Amino acid sequence: MDTAQKKTAQPKAKSTTAKKNGVAKGLNYSKEQYLEWYTLMLRIRRFEERALMAYGQQDVRGFCHVYIGQEAVAAGIESAITKDDGIVTAYRQHGTAIGRGIDPKAAMAELYGKATGIVKGKGGSMHFFSRENNYYGGNGIVGAQIPIGTGIALAEKYKKTKNLCVVMFGDGAARQGALWESWNMAMTWKVPVLYICENNGYAMGTSVQRTSNVTDLSKLGASFDMPSESVDGMDPEAVHEAVSRAAEHIRSGQGPYYLDIRTYRYKGHSVSDPARYREKTEVKTFQDRDPVKMTEKKIIDNGIATEEEIKAIKDQVKQEIADAAQFAADSPYPEPEALYSDNYSQPYPFLT
């Protein structure tokens, strides 16, 4: 196994480490890993709850799509890849961005449209970006990120690195022609790309059952002979294991891998969506498997950490998000002249 693969394998997550930390027999990961998943998921949950509150107070305007319910996806992906790998995703992206390492202060300031935001207040909820964190958005057009991420992965192949690019999209974007074109090229050229469908069951308000004859979206890769599997997206451990398998396959030079990660959003498509197209019993079924609560229960029930340690994490995260909201509120708006910066101007780059 080469160096990049060893880094991806995350030695800290082995069961031998877990035993040294007093974790109950039969658990596969260390105390540090379980607490890392829990802390990140809780941070995302509290950030999104605060964003919803700010929207109600009209501190946040425009579109806003929250990640509440899908936190295990971001947590499991992040623990299974390296910081040198890229991620590109769609517009429900605050959680993925925070998982990549974007400061909640900069993320919240961006929602507020402030100059201290991650893209200087010019991107808003849907368009975070951080080259430093190899995070390439946040893309507002359905499916647009799929060829972009494929191209990022192709660049890694061209440069002969061991890095890959994770390309995330929703179940609605699985109908886009750009996906099929990208998959055909990626499989033909063995591009180091991991395609992930964050399948929360609904493209805006339209269910998978109403939009596709094939409701098992893991089958979509079959026509390209792309290795594919379905994953429980309500469990960070299951996501971590699936992404780890996929990353090992990709780094070995065998080309793309596809995961249909089945998750659920508790809120509507956006803040303006009351989600009346769903039965309350359906929502409750998934809330009963809430990834934050279930991970906390696993940690307590198995003696991974004490209730006092969990409370300390909750207090820490609560303060982080309060500080982020205060930072956003206190930050200045961009100056009017900022309209004319960070734009292309004539002559365009690379053209004479």
XYZ file of C-alpha atoms in Angstrom:
352
model
C 0.000 0.000 0.000
C 1.430 3.383 -0.965
C 1.635 6.465 1.280
C -1.559 8.045 0.006
C -3.526 4.859 0.631
C -2.137 4.555 4.146
C -3.279 8.086 4.874
C -6.732 7.291 3.576
C -6.998 4.131 5.650
C -7.056 6.264 8.816
C -5.036 4.037 11.230
C -6.499 5.893 14.220
C -9.837 4.245 13.492
C -8.721 0.642 14.044
C -10.379 -1.488 16.708
C -7.075 -2.059 18.544
C -6.975 1.672 19.292
C -10.572 1.487 20.435
C -9.730 -1.181 23.010
C -6.922 0.947 24.402
C -9.427 3.722 24.917
C -11.793 1.461 26.832
C -14.378 1.118 24.067
C -16.753 -1.812 24.390
C -15.766 -5.010 22.619
C -17.126 -5.311 19.094
C -16.889 -1.652 18.123
C -14.594 -0.999 15.211
C -13.306 2.493 15.827
C -11.504 4.536 18.423
C -12.996 6.867 20.980
C -11.438 9.774 19.080
C -13.147 8.708 15.867
C -16.613 8.360 17.380
C -16.277 11.733 19.085
C -14.983 13.288 15.859
C -18.075 12.093 13.996
C -20.375 13.221 16.782
C -18.784 16.655 17.151
C -18.857 17.392 13.423
C -22.468 16.277 13.034
C -23.530 18.326 16.051
C -21.631 21.363 14.729
C -23.424 21.093 11.386
C -26.821 20.603 13.073
C -26.421 23.626 15.334
C -25.083 25.764 12.475
C -28.088 24.953 10.328
C -30.540 25.581 13.157
C -28.959 28.990 13.716
C -29.096 29.706 9.975
C -32.823 28.968 9.965
C -33.313 31.307 12.907
C -31.328 34.042 11.150
C -33.437 33.589 8.031
C -36.595 34.045 10.090
C -35.106 37.249 11.499
C -34.264 38.390 7.930
C -30.529 38.462 8.661
C -30.173 35.869 5.901
C -31.920 36.539 2.583
C -32.399 34.731 -0.695
C -32.152 30.971 -1.048
C -31.206 28.753 1.870
C -31.100 24.943 1.792
C -30.253 23.339 5.134
C -28.520 20.006 5.730
C -30.486 18.921 8.809
C -30.825 15.123 8.764
C -27.968 14.494 6.332
C -25.046 15.173 8.693
C -23.786 11.580 8.731
C -22.950 11.813 5.038
C -20.540 14.718 5.477
C -18.993 13.198 8.611
C -18.430 9.746 7.109
C -16.938 11.104 3.895
C -14.539 13.419 5.681
C -13.039 10.723 7.900
C -12.422 8.422 4.924
C -10.581 10.763 2.532
C -7.567 13.053 2.835
C -7.414 16.828 2.969
C -5.593 16.738 -0.385
C -8.650 15.221 -2.056
C -11.197 17.554 -3.601
C -14.930 17.824 -2.988
C -17.501 19.470 -5.202
C -21.208 19.406 -4.442
C -24.595 21.002 -5.061
C -26.375 23.804 -3.222
C -27.333 21.974 0.009
C -23.764 22.399 1.042
C -23.189 24.148 4.367
C -22.537 20.826 6.134
C -20.112 19.540 3.518
C -18.198 22.824 3.609
C -17.906 22.806 7.400
C -16.752 19.193 7.222
C -13.996 20.246 4.835
C -12.710 22.683 7.436
C -14.361 25.976 6.501
C -14.668 28.098 9.645
C -18.318 28.399 10.802
C -17.680 32.127 11.283
C -16.788 32.578 7.614
C -19.681 30.321 6.604
C -22.231 32.236 8.676
C -20.884 35.587 7.500
C -21.376 34.418 3.924
C -25.023 33.640 4.659
C -25.360 37.153 6.056
C -23.812 38.576 2.865
C -20.893 40.080 4.760
C -17.424 40.939 3.464
C -15.864 38.488 5.933
C -17.734 35.569 4.355
C -15.927 32.661 2.743
C -16.378 34.279 -0.689
C -16.610 37.895 0.539
C -20.402 37.907 0.790
C -20.841 37.372 -2.948
C -21.882 33.719 -2.987
C -24.542 33.336 -0.346
C -25.945 30.009 0.792
C -25.337 28.074 -2.421
C -21.859 29.146 -3.473
C -19.205 28.561 -0.817
C -15.684 27.949 -2.178
C -12.293 27.364 -0.575
C -9.211 26.464 -2.588
C -7.286 26.149 0.675
C -9.605 23.330 1.751
C -9.923 21.801 -1.727
C -13.617 22.638 -1.598
C -14.983 23.632 -4.996
C -18.579 24.534 -4.112
C -21.553 24.828 -3.698
C -23.099 24.944 -7.216
C -26.573 26.308 -7.845
C -27.394 24.689 -11.189
C -28.647 21.118 -10.839
C -25.959 18.686 -11.982
C -23.488 21.384 -13.050
C -20.916 20.185 -10.527
C -20.714 16.691 -12.024
C -18.579 17.549 -15.093
C -16.680 20.132 -13.004
C -15.687 17.498 -10.447
C -14.849 15.016 -13.182
C -12.501 17.616 -14.654
C -10.860 18.232 -11.255
C -10.243 14.488 -10.947
C -8.896 14.360 -14.506
C -6.382 17.067 -13.556
C -5.184 14.887 -10.648
C -4.688 11.987 -13.065
C -2.798 14.263 -15.450
C -0.531 15.435 -12.607
C 0.013 11.794 -11.547
C -1.046 12.358 -7.930
C -2.875 9.838 -5.746
C -5.619 12.341 -5.015
C -9.239 11.850 -5.973
C -12.248 14.147 -6.270
C -15.553 13.436 -4.533
C -18.445 14.579 -6.721
C -21.719 14.866 -4.819
C -25.186 15.350 -6.284
C -28.813 14.752 -5.338
C -31.221 12.140 -6.643
C -32.794 14.765 -8.931
C -29.470 15.467 -10.646
C -29.202 11.755 -11.491
C -31.535 12.579 -14.412
C -29.120 15.105 -15.945
C -27.404 14.292 -19.211
C -24.171 15.780 -17.854
C -23.960 12.853 -15.441
C -24.087 10.249 -18.187
C -21.550 12.097 -20.324
C -19.203 12.468 -17.357
C -19.523 8.841 -16.316
C -18.801 7.588 -19.817
C -15.616 9.655 -20.077
C -14.502 8.910 -16.512
C -14.837 5.149 -16.939
C -13.189 5.189 -20.352
C -10.169 7.128 -19.054
C -10.178 5.624 -15.531
C -10.454 9.045 -13.891
C -9.900 9.064 -10.075
C -13.377 10.246 -9.132
C -15.863 9.127 -6.489
C -19.463 9.882 -7.459
C -21.868 10.149 -4.535
C -25.619 10.535 -4.826
C -26.949 12.093 -1.630
C -30.272 10.385 -2.096
C -32.744 12.025 0.268
C -35.691 10.701 -1.726
C -36.892 14.000 -3.193
C -35.885 16.222 -6.090
C -37.324 19.426 -4.640
C -40.845 18.136 -3.898
C -40.903 15.210 -6.310
C -40.103 11.723 -5.047
C -37.776 9.260 -6.749
C -40.759 6.946 -7.276
C -42.473 9.601 -9.407
C -39.455 10.512 -11.530
C -37.791 7.229 -12.384
C -38.656 3.712 -13.438
C -35.447 2.685 -11.639
C -35.907 3.530 -7.973
C -32.764 1.708 -6.809
C -30.311 4.405 -7.878
C -27.306 2.201 -7.104
C -28.097 0.419 -10.380
C -27.344 3.499 -12.472
C -23.643 2.713 -12.682
C -24.237 -0.738 -14.139
C -24.478 0.433 -17.745
C -20.922 1.780 -17.456
C -19.576 -1.220 -15.469
C -18.907 1.262 -12.657
C -18.510 -0.364 -9.223
C -21.549 0.764 -7.225
C -23.262 0.165 -3.906
C -25.997 1.512 -1.665
C -25.093 2.938 1.737
C -27.006 3.755 4.919
C -26.632 7.527 4.988
C -27.997 7.863 8.524
C -24.901 6.193 10.012
C -21.467 7.895 9.785
C -19.746 4.571 10.366
C -21.451 2.971 7.347
C -20.612 5.990 5.176
C -16.980 5.955 6.341
C -16.586 2.275 5.493
C -18.148 2.586 2.038
C -16.100 5.659 1.131
C -12.926 3.962 2.408
C -13.553 0.974 0.126
C -14.268 3.255 -2.802
C -11.171 5.409 -2.177
C -8.920 2.343 -2.053
C -10.329 1.152 -5.378
C -9.868 4.563 -6.995
C -6.322 5.135 -5.695
C -5.279 1.744 -7.048
C -5.813 3.140 -10.557
C -9.015 1.245 -11.356
C -11.072 4.354 -12.035
C -14.408 5.703 -10.735
C -16.680 4.363 -8.023
C -20.320 5.245 -7.314
C -22.176 5.311 -3.989
C -25.933 5.770 -3.614
C -26.023 7.126 -0.050
C -29.572 6.986 1.227
C -30.286 9.787 3.634
C -33.135 12.161 4.470
C -33.686 15.872 4.937
C -35.983 16.761 7.816
C -36.836 20.197 6.431
C -38.246 21.201 3.069
C -36.222 21.614 -0.084
C -35.474 25.195 0.962
C -36.714 27.493 3.711
C -39.691 28.456 1.544
C -40.860 24.835 1.190
C -43.400 23.596 3.801
C -42.863 20.008 2.534
C -46.581 19.132 2.507
C -45.895 16.415 -0.076
C -44.546 14.143 2.707
C -46.461 12.249 5.363
C -45.550 13.103 8.964
C -45.123 9.402 9.669
C -42.448 9.194 6.961
C -40.482 12.063 8.460
C -40.765 10.559 11.944
C -39.424 7.215 10.699
C -36.174 8.914 9.732
C -36.094 11.183 12.769
C -36.202 8.033 14.906
C -32.870 7.137 13.257
C -31.425 10.626 13.679
C -27.652 10.347 13.101
C -26.716 12.829 15.829
C -28.913 11.226 18.490
C -28.087 7.649 17.488
C -24.346 8.321 17.552
C -24.664 9.973 20.961
C -26.608 6.937 22.204
C -23.970 4.551 20.863
C -21.219 6.538 22.562
C -22.995 6.552 25.942
C -24.366 2.988 25.831
C -20.974 1.505 24.946
C -18.945 3.521 27.408
C -17.015 5.282 24.675
C -17.355 8.573 26.541
C -19.151 9.816 29.619
C -22.225 12.018 29.721
C -19.982 14.755 31.129
C -17.743 14.539 28.058
C -20.769 14.716 25.765
C -22.062 17.753 27.647
C -18.672 19.428 27.243
C -18.854 18.872 23.469
C -22.390 20.272 23.364
C -21.324 23.354 25.306
C -18.304 23.861 23.061
C -20.335 23.579 19.858
C -23.076 25.840 21.234
C -20.472 28.526 21.926
C -18.846 28.057 18.493
C -22.132 28.705 16.713
C -23.042 31.627 18.979
C -19.640 33.153 18.205
C -20.194 32.540 14.474
C -23.565 34.310 14.554
C -22.122 37.247 16.484
C -19.179 37.465 14.088
C -21.563 37.540 11.125
C -23.781 40.173 12.735
C -20.802 42.418 13.596
C -19.063 42.106 10.225
C -19.390 44.837 7.574
C -21.175 44.489 4.275
C -18.992 44.657 1.144
C -18.284 48.127 -0.154
C -20.194 49.081 -3.337
C -16.901 48.998 -5.276
C -16.683 45.243 -4.566
C -19.194 44.735 -7.381
C -16.342 45.318 -9.788
C -13.709 43.056 -8.203
C -13.203 39.309 -8.675
C -14.789 39.475 -12.122
C -13.400 38.709 -15.550
C -12.492 41.763 -17.596
C -11.430 42.243 -21.213
C -9.266 40.756 -22.530
C -10.275 37.431 -21.012
C -7.482 35.294 -19.534
C -5.579 33.096 -21.967
C -7.023 34.866 -25.009
C -5.160 37.342 -27.188
